[in-house]
PDB file of C-alpha atoms in Angstrom:
ATOM      1  CA  PHE A   9     175.819  78.446 100.480  1.00  0.00           C
ATOM      2  CA  HIS A  10     175.030  79.993 103.718  1.00  0.00           C
ATOM      3  CA  GLY A  11     174.856  84.071 103.945  1.00  0.00           C
ATOM      4  CA  ALA A  12     174.960  86.301 106.705  1.00  0.00           C
ATOM      5  CA  VAL A  13     175.029  90.279 107.200  1.00  0.00           C
ATOM      6  CA  GLU A  14     177.829  91.721 108.868  1.00  0.00           C
ATOM      7  CA  VAL A  15     176.331  95.310 110.687  1.00  0.00           C
ATOM      8  CA  TYR A  16     177.674  96.895 113.739  1.00  0.00           C
ATOM      9  CA  GLY A  17     180.388  94.022 114.676  1.00  0.00           C
ATOM     10  CA  ARG A  18     178.217  91.535 114.351  1.00  0.00           C
ATOM     11  CA  GLU A  19     177.341  88.829 111.907  1.00  0.00           C
ATOM     12  CA  TRP A  20     173.320  87.903 111.374  1.00  0.00           C
ATOM     13  CA  SER A  21     171.782  85.296 109.494  1.00  0.00           C
ATOM     14  CA  TYR A  22     168.878  83.255 109.746  1.00  0.00           C
ATOM     15  CA  GLY A  23     168.006  78.750 110.434  1.00  0.00           C
ATOM     16  CA  TRP A  24     166.346  76.454 111.626  1.00  0.00           C
ATOM     17  CA  SER A  25     165.028  76.479 115.259  1.00  0.00           C
ATOM     18  CA  ASP A  26     162.224  74.179 116.877  1.00  0.00           C
ATOM     19  CA  GLU A  27     160.675  77.449 118.544  1.00  0.00           C
ATOM     20  CA  GLY A  28     160.847  81.103 118.416  1.00  0.00           C
ATOM     21  CA  THR A  29     162.422  82.829 116.006  1.00  0.00           C
ATOM     22  CA  GLY A  30     165.353  81.485 113.812  1.00  0.00           C
ATOM     23  CA  VAL A  31     167.249  84.816 113.367  1.00  0.00           C
ATOM     24  CA  PHE A  32     170.661  84.678 115.355  1.00  0.00           C
ATOM     25  CA  SER A  33     174.089  86.155 115.416  1.00  0.00           C
ATOM     26  CA  SER A  34     177.849  85.076 115.870  1.00  0.00           C
ATOM     27  CA  PRO A  35     181.298  87.244 115.571  1.00  0.00           C
ATOM     28  CA  PRO A  36     182.324  88.122 112.096  1.00  0.00           C
ATOM     29  CA  LYS A  37     183.227  84.905 109.942  1.00  0.00           C
ATOM     30  CA  ARG A  38     183.221  82.759 112.909  1.00  0.00           C
ATOM     31  CA  CYS A  39     179.885  80.984 112.655  1.00  0.00           C
ATOM     32  CA  PRO A  40     180.259  77.751 114.278  1.00  0.00           C
ATOM     33  CA  LEU A  41     177.714  75.684 112.132  1.00  0.00           C
ATOM     34  CA  HIS A  42     179.779  76.712 108.618  1.00  0.00           C
ATOM     35  CA  ALA A  43     183.177  77.159 106.924  1.00  0.00           C
ATOM     36  CA  TYR A  44     184.077  81.175 105.926  1.00  0.00           C
ATOM     37  CA  ARG A  45     184.668  81.422 102.447  1.00  0.00           C
ATOM     38  CA  GLU A  46     184.618  85.147 101.682  1.00  0.00           C
ATOM     39  CA  SER A  47     183.078  88.463 102.172  1.00  0.00           C
ATOM     40  CA  VAL A  48     181.244  90.918  99.849  1.00  0.00           C
ATOM     41  CA  CYS A  49     181.222  94.822 100.192  1.00  0.00           C
ATOM     42  CA  LEU A  50     177.358  95.557 100.208  1.00  0.00           C
ATOM     43  CA  GLY A  51     177.740  99.273 101.169  1.00  0.00           C
ATOM     44  CA  SER A  52     176.929 101.359 104.520  1.00  0.00           C
ATOM     45  CA  THR A  53     174.000 102.126 105.934  1.00  0.00           C
ATOM     46  CA  ASP A  54     172.646 105.351 107.195  1.00  0.00           C
ATOM     47  CA  MET A  55     170.200 103.160 110.185  1.00  0.00           C
ATOM     48  CA  SER A  56     171.372 103.865 113.797  1.00  0.00           C
ATOM     49  CA  ARG A  57     172.731 101.007 115.827  1.00  0.00           C
ATOM     50  CA  ARG A  58     168.653 101.481 117.545  1.00  0.00           C
ATOM     51  CA  ASP A  59     167.334 101.273 114.056  1.00  0.00           C
ATOM     52  CA  VAL A  60     168.853  98.303 113.035  1.00  0.00           C
ATOM     53  CA  ALA A  61     168.152  96.429 116.828  1.00  0.00           C
ATOM     54  CA  GLN A  62     164.329  97.909 115.824  1.00  0.00           C
ATOM     55  CA  LEU A  63     164.606  96.347 112.286  1.00  0.00           C
ATOM     56  CA  LEU A  64     165.887  92.801 113.903  1.00  0.00           C
ATOM     57  CA  ARG A  65     162.879  92.377 115.981  1.00  0.00           C
ATOM     58  CA  GLN A  66     160.476  93.107 112.855  1.00  0.00           C
ATOM     59  CA  LEU A  67     162.590  90.610 111.059  1.00  0.00           C
ATOM     60  CA  GLU A  68     162.418  87.500 113.251  1.00  0.00           C
ATOM     61  CA  TRP A  69     161.441  85.287 111.207  1.00  0.00           C
ATOM     62  CA  PRO A  70     160.019  81.923 113.075  1.00  0.00           C
ATOM     63  CA  GLY A  71     162.478  79.253 113.071  1.00  0.00           C
ATOM     64  CA  ASP A  72     160.069  76.603 112.210  1.00  0.00           C
ATOM     65  CA  GLU A  73     159.315  78.274 108.542  1.00  0.00           C
ATOM     66  CA  TYR A  74     162.933  77.689 107.763  1.00  0.00           C
ATOM     67  CA  ASN A  75     162.895  75.595 104.406  1.00  0.00           C
ATOM     68  CA  LEU A  76     166.566  75.392 102.550  1.00  0.00           C
ATOM     69  CA  ILE A  77     164.954  76.081  98.775  1.00  0.00           C
ATOM     70  CA  ARG A  78     162.207  78.552  99.520  1.00  0.00           C
ATOM     71  CA  HIS A  79     162.920  80.152 103.137  1.00  0.00           C
ATOM     72  CA  ASN A  80     166.673  80.158 103.692  1.00  0.00           C
ATOM     73  CA  CYS A  81     168.988  82.403 105.478  1.00  0.00           C
ATOM     74  CA  CYS A  82     169.817  83.640 101.929  1.00  0.00           C
ATOM     75  CA  HIS A  83     166.402  84.937 101.321  1.00  0.00           C
ATOM     76  CA  TRP A  84     166.655  86.595 105.191  1.00  0.00           C
ATOM     77  CA  CYS A  85     169.820  88.159 104.278  1.00  0.00           C
ATOM     78  CA  GLU A  86     168.296  89.712 101.189  1.00  0.00           C
ATOM     79  CA  GLU A  87     165.117  91.124 103.025  1.00  0.00           C
ATOM     80  CA  PHE A  88     167.702  92.407 105.832  1.00  0.00           C
ATOM     81  CA  CYS A  89     169.847  94.391 103.045  1.00  0.00           C
ATOM     82  CA  ARG A  90     166.608  95.524 101.679  1.00  0.00           C
ATOM     83  CA  HIS A  91     165.783  97.643 104.725  1.00  0.00           C
ATOM     84  CA  LEU A  92     169.374  98.425 105.251  1.00  0.00           C
ATOM     85  CA  ASP A  93     169.149 100.238 101.958  1.00  0.00           C
ATOM     86  CA  VAL A  94     172.406  98.494 100.765  1.00  0.00           C
ATOM     87  CA  GLU A  95     172.940  96.281  98.069  1.00  0.00           C
ATOM     88  CA  PRO A  96     171.949  92.938  97.945  1.00  0.00           C
ATOM     89  CA  PRO A  97     173.864  89.588  98.291  1.00  0.00           C
ATOM     90  CA  PRO A  98     175.018  88.453  94.819  1.00  0.00           C
ATOM     91  CA  ALA A  99     172.705  86.400  92.929  1.00  0.00           C
ATOM     92  CA  TRP A 100     175.047  83.400  92.516  1.00  0.00           C
ATOM     93  CA  LEU A 101     174.804  82.898  96.770  1.00  0.00           C
ATOM     94  CA  ASN A 102     171.192  81.604  96.283  1.00  0.00           C
ATOM     95  CA  ASN A 103     171.381  80.295  92.716  1.00  0.00           C
ATOM     96  CA  LEU A 104     171.515  76.640  93.310  1.00  0.00           C
ATOM     97  CA  ALA A 105     168.330  77.603  95.703  1.00  0.00           C
ATOM     98  CA  ALA A 106     166.337  79.326  92.915  1.00  0.00           C
ATOM     99  CA  GLU A 107     167.129  76.341  90.292  1.00  0.00           C
ATOM    100  CA  VAL A 108     165.865  73.890  92.629  1.00  0.00           C
ATOM    101  CA  ALA A 109     162.716  75.874  93.273  1.00  0.00           C
ATOM    102  CA  LYS A 110     162.017  75.958  90.174  1.00  0.00           C
ATOM    103  CA  LEU A 111     162.573  72.376  89.187  1.00  0.00           C
ATOM    104  CA  ASP A 112     160.258  72.000  92.671  1.00  0.00           C
ATOM    105  CA  ASP A 113     157.465  74.276  91.033  1.00  0.00           C
ATOM    106  CA  GLY A 114     158.036  72.249  87.883  1.00  0.00           C
ATOM    107  CA  VAL A 115     157.187  68.867  89.443  1.00  0.00           C
ATOM    108  CA  ARG A 116     154.664  70.792  91.713  1.00  0.00           C
ATOM    109  CA  ASP A 117     152.870  71.800  88.695  1.00  0.00           C
ATOM    110  CA  VAL A 118     152.785  68.320  86.937  1.00  0.00           C
ATOM    111  CA  ALA A 119     151.550  66.754  89.957  1.00  0.00           C
ATOM    112  CA  THR A 120     148.928  69.551  90.339  1.00  0.00           C
ATOM    113  CA  ASN A 121     148.024  68.872  86.703  1.00  0.00           C
ATOM    114  CA  ALA A 122     147.949  65.374  87.442  1.00  0.00           C
ATOM    115  CA  GLN A 123     145.520  65.767  90.416  1.00  0.00           C
ATOM    116  CA  LEU A 124     143.360  67.728  88.026  1.00  0.00           C
ATOM    117  CA  ALA A 125     143.200  65.607  85.025  1.00  0.00           C
ATOM    118  CA  VAL A 126     142.381  62.856  87.741  1.00  0.00           C
ATOM    119  CA  GLU A 127     139.772  65.493  89.505  1.00  0.00           C
ATOM    120  CA  VAL A 128     138.163  66.263  85.509  1.00  0.00           C
ATOM    121  CA  ALA A 129     138.396  62.173  84.643  1.00  0.00           C
ATOM    122  CA  LYS A 130     136.378  61.457  88.369  1.00  0.00           C
ATOM    123  CA  ALA A 131     133.480  64.328  87.062  1.00  0.00           C
ATOM    124  CA  ALA A 132     133.318  62.979  84.091  1.00  0.00           C
ATOM    125  CA  VAL A 133     132.955  59.733  85.091  1.00  0.00           C
ATOM    126  CA  ARG A 134     130.372  60.776  87.940  1.00  0.00           C
ATOM    127  CA  ARG A 135     128.170  62.675  84.979  1.00  0.00           C
ATOM    128  CA  ARG A 136     128.237  59.754  82.711  1.00  0.00           C
ATOM    129  CA  SER A 137     127.088  57.619  85.680  1.00  0.00           C
ATOM    130  CA  GLU A 138     124.289  60.260  86.327  1.00  0.00           C
ATOM    131  CA  GLU A 139     123.348  60.044  83.006  1.00  0.00           C
ATOM    132  CA  VAL A 140     123.413  55.959  83.099  1.00  0.00           C
ATOM    133  CA  HIS A 141     121.380  56.344  86.132  1.00  0.00           C
ATOM    134  CA  GLU A 142     119.069  58.641  84.431  1.00  0.00           C
ATOM    135  CA  VAL A 143     118.370  56.757  81.303  1.00  0.00           C
ATOM    136  CA  HIS A 144     117.877  53.421  83.291  1.00  0.00           C
ATOM    137  CA  GLU A 145     115.232  55.508  85.263  1.00  0.00           C
ATOM    138  CA  LYS A 146     113.705  56.759  82.214  1.00  0.00           C
ATOM    139  CA  ILE A 147     113.608  53.219  80.716  1.00  0.00           C
ATOM    140  CA  LEU A 148     112.209  51.384  83.764  1.00  0.00           C
ATOM    141  CA  ASN A 149     109.158  54.064  84.098  1.00  0.00           C
ATOM    142  CA  ALA A 150     108.465  53.330  80.234  1.00  0.00           C
ATOM    143  CA  VAL A 151     108.470  49.649  80.933  1.00  0.00           C
ATOM    144  CA  GLU A 152     106.106  50.059  83.953  1.00  0.00           C
ATOM    145  CA  ALA A 153     104.210  52.598  82.131  1.00  0.00           C
ATOM    146  CA  LYS A 154     103.579  49.727  79.056  1.00  0.00           C
ATOM    147  CA  ALA A 155     103.185  47.053  81.503  1.00  0.00           C
ATOM    148  CA  GLU A 156     100.332  49.260  83.665  1.00  0.00           C
ATOM    149  CA  GLU A 157      98.881  49.796  79.808  1.00  0.00           C
ATOM    150  CA  PHE A 158      99.043  46.148  79.210  1.00  0.00           C
ATOM    151  CA  ARG A 159      97.223  44.928  82.677  1.00  0.00           C
ATOM    152  CA  GLU A 160      94.505  47.298  81.850  1.00  0.00           C
ATOM    153  CA  ALA A 161      93.925  46.223  78.116  1.00  0.00           C
ATOM    154  CA  ALA A 162      93.964  42.831  79.804  1.00  0.00           C
ATOM    155  CA  ALA A 163      91.430  43.639  82.737  1.00  0.00           C
ATOM    156  CA  LEU A 164      89.118  45.405  79.761  1.00  0.00           C
ATOM    157  CA  LEU A 165      88.981  42.180  78.039  1.00  0.00           C
ATOM    158  CA  ARG A 166      88.616  40.230  80.589  1.00  0.00           C
ATOM    159  CA  ASP A 167      85.377  42.283  81.746  1.00  0.00           C
ATOM    160  CA  SER A 168      84.492  42.410  77.740  1.00  0.00           C
ATOM    161  CA  VAL A 169      84.822  38.159  77.808  1.00  0.00           C
ATOM    162  CA  GLU A 170      83.027  37.931  81.176  1.00  0.00           C
ATOM    163  CA  ALA A 171      79.932  39.995  79.765  1.00  0.00           C
ATOM    164  CA  LYS A 172      79.937  38.400  76.435  1.00  0.00           C
ATOM    165  CA  ALA A 173      79.353  35.462  77.981  1.00  0.00           C
ATOM    166  CA  ASP A 174      76.717  36.000  80.163  1.00  0.00           C
ATOM    167  CA  GLU A 175      75.270  37.812  77.734  1.00  0.00           C
ATOM    168  CA  LEU A 176      75.610  34.354  75.558  1.00  0.00           C
ATOM    169  CA  LYS A 177      74.754  32.466  78.914  1.00  0.00           C
ATOM    170  CA  GLU A 178      71.708  34.627  79.128  1.00  0.00           C
ATOM    171  CA  GLN A 179      70.605  33.865  75.243  1.00  0.00           C
ATOM    172  CA  ALA A 180      71.155  30.433  75.954  1.00  0.00           C
ATOM    173  CA  GLU A 181      68.571  30.319  78.843  1.00  0.00           C
ATOM    174  CA  ALA A 182      66.144  32.163  76.831  1.00  0.00           C
ATOM    175  CA  THR A 183      66.181  30.013  73.666  1.00  0.00           C
ATOM    176  CA  TRP A 184      65.988  27.214  76.047  1.00  0.00           C
ATOM    177  CA  HIS A 185      63.005  28.518  77.916  1.00  0.00           C
ATOM    178  CA  GLU A 186      61.029  29.508  74.305  1.00  0.00           C
ATOM    179  CA  LEU A 187      61.978  26.316  73.235  1.00  0.00           C
ATOM    180  CA  GLU A 188      60.622  24.147  76.367  1.00  0.00           C
ATOM    181  CA  GLN A 189      57.141  26.289  76.106  1.00  0.00           C
ATOM    182  CA  LYS A 190      56.790  25.633  72.531  1.00  0.00           C
ATOM    183  CA  LEU A 191      57.522  21.982  72.623  1.00  0.00           C
ATOM    184  CA  GLY A 192      55.903  21.642  75.960  1.00  0.00           C
ATOM    185  CA  ILE A 193      58.877  19.786  77.839  1.00  0.00           C
ATOM    186  CA  SER A 194      59.173  21.626  80.702  1.00  0.00           C
ATOM    187  CA  ARG A 195      58.187  18.770  83.154  1.00  0.00           C
ATOM    188  CA  ILE A 196      60.084  16.484  80.505  1.00  0.00           C
ATOM    189  CA  GLY A 197      61.760  14.674  84.222  1.00  0.00           C
ATOM    190  CA  SER A 198      58.012  13.628  84.941  1.00  0.00           C
ATOM    191  CA  PHE A 199      57.531  11.608  82.110  1.00  0.00           C
ATOM    192  CA  LEU A 200      60.844   9.745  82.774  1.00  0.00           C
ATOM    193  CA  THR A 201      59.444   8.779  86.056  1.00  0.00           C
ATOM    194  CA  GLY A 202      56.458   7.048  84.940  1.00  0.00           C
ATOM    195  CA  GLU A 203      53.863   9.675  83.887  1.00  0.00           C
ATOM    196  CA  ASP A 204      52.351   9.951  80.509  1.00  0.00           C
ATOM    197  CA  LEU A 205      52.345  13.291  78.955  1.00  0.00           C
ATOM    198  CA  THR A 206      50.206  12.438  76.284  1.00  0.00           C
ATOM    199  CA  ALA A 207      47.198  12.218  78.011  1.00  0.00           C
ATOM    200  CA  ARG A 208      47.726  15.919  79.269  1.00  0.00           C
ATOM    201  CA  PRO A 209      45.465  18.194  78.370  1.00  0.00           C
ATOM    202  CA  GLY A 210      46.363  20.886  76.711  1.00  0.00           C
ATOM    203  CA  SER A 211      49.755  19.369  75.977  1.00  0.00           C
ATOM    204  CA  ALA A 212      51.782  21.001  73.239  1.00  0.00           C
ATOM    205  CA  LEU A 213      52.508  18.352  71.192  1.00  0.00           C
ATOM    206  CA  GLY A 214      48.756  17.382  70.207  1.00  0.00           C
ATOM    207  CA  GLN A 215      47.028  14.161  70.694  1.00  0.00           C
ATOM    208  CA  GLU A 216      49.970  11.806  70.869  1.00  0.00           C
ATOM    209  CA  THR A 217      53.756  12.679  71.685  1.00  0.00           C
ATOM    210  CA  PRO A 218      55.867   9.943  70.704  1.00  0.00           C
ATOM    211  CA  LEU A 219      58.672   9.845  72.751  1.00  0.00           C
ATOM    212  CA  VAL A 220      61.279   7.287  72.880  1.00  0.00           C
ATOM    213  CA  ASP A 221      62.511   5.148  75.961  1.00  0.00           C
ATOM    214  CA  THR A 222      65.858   4.116  75.806  1.00  0.00           C
ATOM    215  CA  ALA A 223      66.333   2.857  79.127  1.00  0.00           C
ATOM    216  CA  SER A 224      67.022  -0.143  77.806  1.00  0.00           C
ATOM    217  CA  GLN A 225      67.623  -1.947  74.375  1.00  0.00           C
ATOM    218  CA  GLU A 226      68.184  -5.456  73.721  1.00  0.00           C
ATOM    219  CA  THR A 227      70.238  -6.280  70.302  1.00  0.00           C
ATOM    220  CA  HIS A 228      70.606  -9.973  68.860  1.00  0.00           C
ATOM    221  CA  SER A 229      73.050 -10.378  65.829  1.00  0.00           C
ATOM    222  CA  GLY A 230      73.844 -13.945  65.618  1.00  0.00           C
ATOM    223  CA  GLY A 231      73.365 -14.886  69.219  1.00  0.00           C
ATOM    224  CA  CYS A 232      74.587 -12.399  70.740  1.00  0.00           C
ATOM    225  CA  SER A 233      72.881  -9.741  73.057  1.00  0.00           C
ATOM    226  CA  SER A 234      73.613  -6.928  75.401  1.00  0.00           C
ATOM    227  CA  THR A 235      72.343  -4.415  76.996  1.00  0.00           C
ATOM    228  CA  SER A 236      74.100  -0.646  76.399  1.00  0.00           C
ATOM    229  CA  ARG A 237      72.798   2.859  78.071  1.00  0.00           C
ATOM    230  CA  ASN A 238      72.372   6.073  75.729  1.00  0.00           C
ATOM    231  CA  PRO A 239      74.483   8.457  77.749  1.00  0.00           C
ATOM    232  CA  LEU A 240      72.546  11.257  76.112  1.00  0.00           C
ATOM    233  CA  MET A 241      69.243   9.719  77.376  1.00  0.00           C
ATOM    234  CA  GLU A 242      70.903   9.184  80.965  1.00  0.00           C
ATOM    235  CA  SER A 243      71.708  13.151  80.906  1.00  0.00           C
ATOM    236  CA  PHE A 244      68.366  13.946  79.424  1.00  0.00           C
ATOM    237  CA  ARG A 245      66.603  11.483  82.482  1.00  0.00           C
ATOM    238  CA  GLN A 246      68.968  13.714  85.484  1.00  0.00           C
ATOM    239  CA  GLY A 247      67.331  16.632  83.727  1.00  0.00           C
ATOM    240  CA  LEU A 248      70.658  18.120  82.216  1.00  0.00           C
ATOM    241  CA  LEU A 249      70.029  18.056  78.520  1.00  0.00           C
ATOM    242  CA  PRO A 250      67.034  19.120  76.400  1.00  0.00           C
ATOM    243  CA  PHE A 251      64.523  16.469  74.951  1.00  0.00           C
ATOM    244  CA  ARG A 252      65.436  16.262  71.437  1.00  0.00           C
ATOM    245  CA  GLY A 253      64.869  12.336  70.214  1.00  0.00           C
ATOM    246  CA  PHE A 254      67.076  10.051  70.864  1.00  0.00           C
ATOM    247  CA  GLY A 255      68.682   6.468  68.502  1.00  0.00           C
ATOM    248  CA  SER A 256      70.145   3.570  70.282  1.00  0.00           C
ATOM    249  CA  GLU A 257      73.490   3.077  70.329  1.00  0.00           C
ATOM    250  CA  ARG A 258      75.441   0.031  68.649  1.00  0.00           C
ATOM    251  CA  PRO A 259      75.892  -2.903  71.185  1.00  0.00           C
ATOM    252  CA  THR A 260      78.575  -3.404  73.179  1.00  0.00           C
ATOM    253  CA  GLY A 261      80.281  -6.651  74.316  1.00  0.00           C
ATOM    254  CA  GLY A 262      82.063  -7.769  71.396  1.00  0.00           C
ATOM    255  CA  CYS A 263      79.123  -8.293  69.131  1.00  0.00           C
ATOM    256  CA  GLU A 264      78.972  -6.839  65.481  1.00  0.00           C
ATOM    257  CA  ASP A 265      76.469  -5.122  63.604  1.00  0.00           C
ATOM    258  CA  ALA A 266      74.215  -7.445  61.723  1.00  0.00           C
ATOM    259  CA  GLY A 267      75.110  -7.057  57.997  1.00  0.00           C
ATOM    260  CA  ARG A 268      78.167  -5.384  58.927  1.00  0.00           C
ATOM    261  CA  ASP A 269      81.258  -5.465  56.366  1.00  0.00           C
TER     262      ASP A 269
END
């Protein structure tokens, strides 16, 4: 319903307006925007015309704040009557707007609660994501730390192996040097080039040092002959291996050993 308050011969109400105040007046029962239904007596006011005019200036609600269910003409009439110190308009006048407002409040509450639930869910997802990221960082740091430990252990093992290899190499060289001194073959390469070490005074091998020269051997078996070189002796000739005495190899070239089954 539309409502208005008649006082001192004018009917006052409130409605929508693009700009300025929404309060307006019209002749009693002749509002051009609404059809008259009935009048309800609210009593008499003790305010003078001047006081009423001043009150109306105080109640100039902006027209663009009009709301059909929350800030309408009936709400303005209730406020006007309260200041006039008379009875308020009957409750049925604004019941529909009140019920719709309650329904709207419920809808708004549902929407607000839903929005709140969404925000809570988002916050939970963010917290969970942060926790997962934190766990991922911890695992990554642990893996990197363990990998660094493995690298350090591998480096220590490499250094240990290299040190052991150097030690064994030194021991081998010392042993070989000692063997050379004991056997007197430090110049064994001279023998291989034609010098007679047994003729050298002070030979560590005594009066005679039997040496085996396997530069070439001929093996005759069943009419076959072949010449082969001993690879160990060849290495010895080149100064790569110590001289320990050598045996002749089996003949090659397809001949079989004599007496072989």
